[in-house]
């Protein structure tokens, strides 16, 4: 249903729609030895510890205009971290007409928009292949809001906050709210694809797949880096230190790993 701006704003009571964004990213690295693997995991734990993740979520909170009610954070042994924010609505300075457009959200902390009580969480999952050839780092971020603004406005910032080889992004609008005449509204903004919330300079670097269920307001997008440079996947040295046959073998292993994560299934190839 095509919604006018007045329908979006003139509601009976508060906006009761729940909008949930799940952002899942992978960073992949080739770690030939146990020492390389341990160094990579140590780097990841330092780079994405709970304090750094807390800072990322604080910026997300500012972008979507929320107030922080409570913070829980934890670093884990041997690796990994989690942070959870309980958030409340922020004040509306003026009608946020810009937020209705399908466009990338801001990188600076500039929006003040309305939210109900909700939450933002992040969990990290460093892991490695048992033969010590491949190490991966995964981060899952969930932004769940109520009110006029979609958490998709935080997506641009999240993408720029991580070094990402593969991203899986899900967005869903649940429940309903009512206008002043009692008519139910099951979504309060236009959306055709999550890709519309990703800037062109990012779109140019990835291959994308969309799987959308428009009638259920469920949107799914996943993407994988187009260009492959082996030097970006070696930890502590460059490909010039490897023989050509080693470069070819490592490249095949890394590309197989990326394809398996991207397509969500095991494939025949070098493990």
CSV table of C-alpha atoms in Angstrom, one decimal:
chain,number,residue,atom,x,y,z
A,1,UNK,CA,0.0,0.0,0.0
A,2,UNK,CA,1.3,3.4,-1.0
A,3,UNK,CA,1.5,5.5,2.2
A,4,UNK,CA,1.4,9.3,2.2
A,5,UNK,CA,3.5,11.3,4.6
A,6,UNK,CA,0.4,12.3,6.5
A,7,UNK,CA,-0.6,8.6,7.0
A,8,UNK,CA,2.9,8.0,8.4
A,9,UNK,CA,2.7,10.8,10.9
A,10,UNK,CA,-1.0,11.0,11.9
A,11,UNK,CA,-1.4,7.9,14.1
A,12,UNK,CA,-3.7,6.8,16.8
A,13,UNK,CA,-1.3,6.8,19.7
A,14,UNK,CA,2.3,5.7,19.3
A,15,UNK,CA,3.8,3.9,16.3
A,16,UNK,CA,3.7,0.2,17.3
A,17,UNK,CA,5.6,-1.3,14.4
A,18,UNK,CA,8.7,-3.2,15.2
A,19,UNK,CA,11.6,-2.9,12.7
A,20,UNK,CA,14.5,-5.3,13.0
A,21,UNK,CA,17.8,-5.1,11.2
A,22,UNK,CA,20.3,-8.0,11.4
A,23,UNK,CA,23.8,-7.3,10.1
A,24,UNK,CA,26.1,-10.2,9.8
A,25,UNK,CA,29.7,-9.8,8.5
A,26,UNK,CA,32.7,-12.1,7.9
A,27,UNK,CA,36.4,-11.4,7.7
A,28,UNK,CA,38.5,-14.2,6.3
A,29,UNK,CA,42.3,-14.7,6.7
A,30,UNK,CA,44.8,-17.4,5.7
A,31,UNK,CA,46.8,-18.5,8.8
A,32,UNK,CA,49.3,-21.1,7.7
A,33,UNK,CA,50.8,-21.9,11.2
A,34,UNK,CA,49.5,-22.1,14.7
A,35,UNK,CA,51.5,-19.0,15.5
A,36,UNK,CA,49.9,-17.1,12.7
A,37,UNK,CA,46.4,-18.2,13.8
A,38,UNK,CA,47.1,-17.2,17.4
A,39,UNK,CA,48.4,-13.8,16.2
A,40,UNK,CA,45.3,-13.3,14.1
A,41,UNK,CA,42.9,-14.1,16.8
A,42,UNK,CA,44.8,-11.9,19.2
A,43,UNK,CA,44.6,-9.1,16.7
A,44,UNK,CA,40.8,-9.6,16.3
A,45,UNK,CA,40.3,-9.7,20.0
A,46,UNK,CA,42.1,-6.4,20.4
A,47,UNK,CA,40.5,-4.8,17.4
A,48,UNK,CA,37.0,-5.8,18.3
A,49,UNK,CA,37.0,-6.0,22.1
A,50,UNK,CA,33.9,-5.1,24.0
A,51,UNK,CA,35.0,-1.5,24.5
A,52,UNK,CA,35.4,-1.0,20.7
A,53,UNK,CA,32.1,-2.7,20.1
A,54,UNK,CA,30.5,-0.5,22.7
A,55,UNK,CA,31.7,2.6,20.9
A,56,UNK,CA,30.2,1.3,17.6
A,57,UNK,CA,26.8,0.7,19.2
A,58,UNK,CA,26.9,4.2,20.8
A,59,UNK,CA,27.3,5.7,17.3
A,60,UNK,CA,24.4,3.5,16.0
A,61,UNK,CA,22.3,4.8,18.9
A,62,UNK,CA,23.1,8.4,18.0
A,63,UNK,CA,22.3,7.8,14.3
A,64,UNK,CA,18.9,6.4,15.1
A,65,UNK,CA,18.2,8.9,17.8
A,66,UNK,CA,17.9,6.7,20.8
A,67,UNK,CA,18.7,7.1,24.5
A,68,UNK,CA,20.8,4.5,26.2
A,69,UNK,CA,19.1,3.0,29.3
A,70,UNK,CA,21.4,0.2,30.1
A,71,UNK,CA,24.7,-1.4,28.8
A,72,UNK,CA,25.9,-4.9,29.3
A,73,UNK,CA,29.3,-6.0,27.8
A,74,UNK,CA,31.6,-9.0,28.1
A,75,UNK,CA,34.9,-10.2,26.7
A,76,UNK,CA,35.2,-14.0,26.5
A,77,UNK,CA,38.1,-16.5,26.9
A,78,UNK,CA,39.6,-17.7,24.7
A,79,UNK,CA,38.1,-15.1,22.3
A,80,UNK,CA,35.0,-13.2,21.4
A,81,UNK,CA,32.9,-10.4,22.9
A,82,UNK,CA,29.3,-9.3,23.4
A,83,UNK,CA,27.6,-5.9,24.0
A,84,UNK,CA,23.9,-5.2,24.5
A,85,UNK,CA,22.2,-1.8,24.8
A,86,UNK,CA,18.7,-1.3,26.1
A,87,UNK,CA,17.4,1.9,24.5
A,88,UNK,CA,14.5,4.2,24.8
A,89,UNK,CA,12.8,6.7,22.5
A,90,UNK,CA,14.4,10.0,21.7
A,91,UNK,CA,12.7,13.4,21.4
A,92,UNK,CA,11.4,14.6,18.0
A,93,UNK,CA,12.8,18.0,17.1
A,94,UNK,CA,10.8,18.2,13.8
A,95,UNK,CA,9.1,15.8,11.5
A,96,UNK,CA,11.8,13.5,10.1
A,97,UNK,CA,10.8,13.5,6.4
A,98,UNK,CA,14.2,12.5,5.1
A,99,UNK,CA,14.0,9.2,7.0
A,100,UNK,CA,11.2,7.9,4.7
A,101,UNK,CA,13.4,7.8,1.7
A,102,UNK,CA,15.2,4.6,0.5
A,103,UNK,CA,18.8,6.0,0.8
A,104,UNK,CA,22.0,5.3,2.8
A,105,UNK,CA,22.0,6.6,6.3
A,106,UNK,CA,24.5,9.1,7.7
A,107,UNK,CA,28.1,8.4,8.9
A,108,UNK,CA,28.2,11.3,11.3
A,109,UNK,CA,26.1,11.5,14.5
A,110,UNK,CA,23.4,13.8,13.1
A,111,UNK,CA,19.8,12.4,13.4
A,112,UNK,CA,17.4,12.8,16.3
A,113,UNK,CA,14.3,10.7,15.7
A,114,UNK,CA,11.7,8.7,17.6
A,115,UNK,CA,12.1,5.2,19.0
A,116,UNK,CA,10.3,3.2,21.6
A,117,UNK,CA,12.0,0.9,24.1
A,118,UNK,CA,14.1,-1.6,22.2
A,119,UNK,CA,17.6,-2.9,22.0
A,120,UNK,CA,20.9,-3.1,20.0
A,121,UNK,CA,23.2,-6.1,20.4
A,122,UNK,CA,26.5,-7.3,18.9
A,123,UNK,CA,28.3,-10.6,19.3
A,124,UNK,CA,31.6,-11.7,17.8
A,125,UNK,CA,32.7,-15.2,16.8
A,126,UNK,CA,36.4,-15.7,15.9
A,127,UNK,CA,37.1,-19.3,14.7
A,128,UNK,CA,39.5,-21.3,12.6
A,129,UNK,CA,39.7,-24.4,10.5
A,130,UNK,CA,41.1,-27.5,12.3
A,131,UNK,CA,44.0,-27.8,10.0
A,132,UNK,CA,45.0,-24.2,10.8
A,133,UNK,CA,44.7,-23.0,7.2
A,134,UNK,CA,41.7,-20.7,7.4
A,135,UNK,CA,40.7,-18.3,10.2
A,136,UNK,CA,37.5,-16.3,10.2
A,137,UNK,CA,36.0,-13.5,12.2
A,138,UNK,CA,32.2,-13.1,12.3
A,139,UNK,CA,30.2,-10.3,13.9
A,140,UNK,CA,26.4,-10.3,14.3
A,141,UNK,CA,24.7,-7.0,15.1
A,142,UNK,CA,20.9,-6.7,15.7
A,143,UNK,CA,19.1,-3.3,15.8
A,144,UNK,CA,15.5,-3.5,16.9
A,145,UNK,CA,13.4,-0.4,17.0
A,146,UNK,CA,9.9,0.9,17.2
A,147,UNK,CA,8.7,4.3,16.0
A,148,UNK,CA,9.1,6.3,12.8
A,149,UNK,CA,12.7,5.7,11.9
A,150,UNK,CA,14.0,2.5,10.3
A,151,UNK,CA,17.2,1.0,11.7
A,152,UNK,CA,18.3,0.7,8.1
A,153,UNK,CA,19.6,4.2,8.5
A,154,UNK,CA,22.4,2.7,10.7
A,155,UNK,CA,23.5,0.2,8.0
A,156,UNK,CA,25.9,2.6,6.1
A,157,UNK,CA,27.7,3.3,9.4
A,158,UNK,CA,27.9,-0.4,10.3
A,159,UNK,CA,29.4,-1.4,6.9
A,160,UNK,CA,32.1,1.2,7.4
A,161,UNK,CA,32.8,0.0,10.9
A,162,UNK,CA,34.1,-3.4,9.9
A,163,UNK,CA,36.6,-4.9,7.4
A,164,UNK,CA,34.1,-7.1,5.5
A,165,UNK,CA,34.5,-9.8,2.9
A,166,UNK,CA,31.0,-11.1,3.1
A,167,UNK,CA,27.8,-9.5,4.5
A,168,UNK,CA,24.4,-11.0,5.2
A,169,UNK,CA,21.7,-8.4,6.0
A,170,UNK,CA,18.1,-9.1,7.0
A,171,UNK,CA,15.3,-6.5,7.6
A,172,UNK,CA,11.8,-7.2,8.8
A,173,UNK,CA,8.8,-5.1,9.8
A,174,UNK,CA,6.4,-6.8,12.3
A,175,UNK,CA,3.1,-6.0,13.9
A,176,UNK,CA,0.9,-3.1,13.0
A,177,UNK,CA,0.0,0.4,14.1
A,178,UNK,CA,-3.2,2.4,13.5
A,179,UNK,CA,-4.0,5.7,11.9
A,180,UNK,CA,-6.5,8.1,13.5
A,181,UNK,CA,-9.4,6.4,11.7
A,182,UNK,CA,-8.4,3.0,13.1
A,183,UNK,CA,-7.0,1.6,9.9
A,184,UNK,CA,-4.1,-0.8,10.4
A,185,UNK,CA,-0.7,0.1,8.9
A,186,UNK,CA,1.6,-2.9,8.6
A,187,UNK,CA,4.5,-0.8,7.3
A,188,UNK,CA,5.1,2.9,7.3
A,189,UNK,CA,7.8,3.5,4.7
A,190,UNK,CA,8.5,2.4,1.2
A,191,UNK,CA,11.2,-0.3,0.6
A,192,UNK,CA,12.1,-2.4,-2.4
A,193,UNK,CA,15.5,-3.6,-1.5
A,194,UNK,CA,18.1,-3.3,1.3
A,195,UNK,CA,20.6,-2.3,-1.4
A,196,UNK,CA,18.9,1.1,-1.6
A,197,UNK,CA,20.3,1.8,1.9
A,198,UNK,CA,23.9,1.0,0.8
A,199,UNK,CA,25.9,3.8,-0.9
A,200,UNK,CA,27.1,3.4,-4.5
A,201,UNK,CA,30.8,3.3,-3.6
A,202,UNK,CA,30.1,0.2,-1.5
A,203,UNK,CA,27.7,-1.4,-4.0
A,204,UNK,CA,30.5,-1.2,-6.6
A,205,UNK,CA,32.8,-3.4,-4.6
A,206,UNK,CA,30.4,-6.3,-4.0
A,207,UNK,CA,28.3,-8.9,-5.8
A,208,UNK,CA,24.8,-9.0,-4.4
A,209,UNK,CA,21.9,-11.4,-4.1
A,210,UNK,CA,18.4,-10.3,-2.9
A,211,UNK,CA,15.7,-12.6,-1.6
A,212,UNK,CA,12.6,-10.5,-0.6
A,213,UNK,CA,9.1,-11.5,0.5
A,214,UNK,CA,7.4,-8.1,-0.1
A,215,UNK,CA,3.9,-9.1,1.1
A,216,UNK,CA,5.4,-10.2,4.5
A,217,UNK,CA,7.8,-7.2,4.7
A,218,UNK,CA,10.8,-9.5,4.9
A,219,UNK,CA,14.0,-8.4,3.0
A,220,UNK,CA,17.2,-10.3,2.7
A,221,UNK,CA,20.5,-9.2,1.0
A,222,UNK,CA,23.9,-10.8,1.0
A,223,UNK,CA,27.0,-9.7,-0.7
A,224,UNK,CA,30.6,-10.8,-1.4
A,225,UNK,CA,33.6,-8.8,-2.4
A,226,UNK,CA,34.1,-8.8,-6.2
A,227,UNK,CA,37.9,-8.2,-6.3
A,228,UNK,CA,40.3,-10.7,-4.8
A,229,UNK,CA,43.9,-9.7,-3.8
A,230,UNK,CA,45.7,-12.4,-2.0
A,231,UNK,CA,47.8,-9.9,0.0
A,232,UNK,CA,44.6,-8.8,1.8
A,233,UNK,CA,44.2,-12.3,3.3
A,234,UNK,CA,47.7,-13.0,4.4
A,235,UNK,CA,48.6,-12.1,8.0
A,236,UNK,CA,52.0,-10.6,8.6
A,237,UNK,CA,53.5,-11.1,5.1
A,238,UNK,CA,52.8,-10.6,1.4
A,239,UNK,CA,52.3,-13.1,-1.5
A,240,UNK,CA,55.8,-12.3,-2.8
A,241,UNK,CA,57.2,-14.6,0.0
A,242,UNK,CA,55.2,-17.5,-1.4
A,243,UNK,CA,56.0,-19.8,-4.4
A,244,UNK,CA,53.5,-19.5,-7.3
A,245,UNK,CA,52.1,-22.9,-6.6
A,246,UNK,CA,51.5,-21.9,-2.9
A,247,UNK,CA,49.8,-18.7,-4.0
A,248,UNK,CA,47.5,-20.7,-6.3
A,249,UNK,CA,46.6,-23.3,-3.6
A,250,UNK,CA,46.0,-20.6,-0.9
A,251,UNK,CA,43.8,-18.6,-3.3
A,252,UNK,CA,41.7,-21.6,-4.1
A,253,UNK,CA,41.2,-22.4,-0.4
A,254,UNK,CA,40.2,-18.8,0.4
A,255,UNK,CA,37.8,-18.5,-2.5
A,256,UNK,CA,36.2,-21.9,-1.6
A,257,UNK,CA,35.8,-20.7,2.0
A,258,UNK,CA,34.2,-17.4,0.8
A,259,UNK,CA,31.8,-19.2,-1.6
A,260,UNK,CA,30.7,-21.7,1.1
A,261,UNK,CA,29.9,-18.9,3.5
A,262,UNK,CA,28.2,-16.8,0.8
A,263,UNK,CA,26.0,-19.6,-0.6
A,264,UNK,CA,25.5,-21.3,2.8
A,265,UNK,CA,26.6,-24.8,1.8
A,266,UNK,CA,29.7,-27.0,1.6
A,267,UNK,CA,31.3,-27.3,-1.8
A,268,UNK,CA,33.7,-29.7,-3.4
A,269,UNK,CA,37.2,-28.2,-3.4
A,270,UNK,CA,40.4,-28.0,-1.5
A,271,UNK,CA,39.8,-27.8,2.3
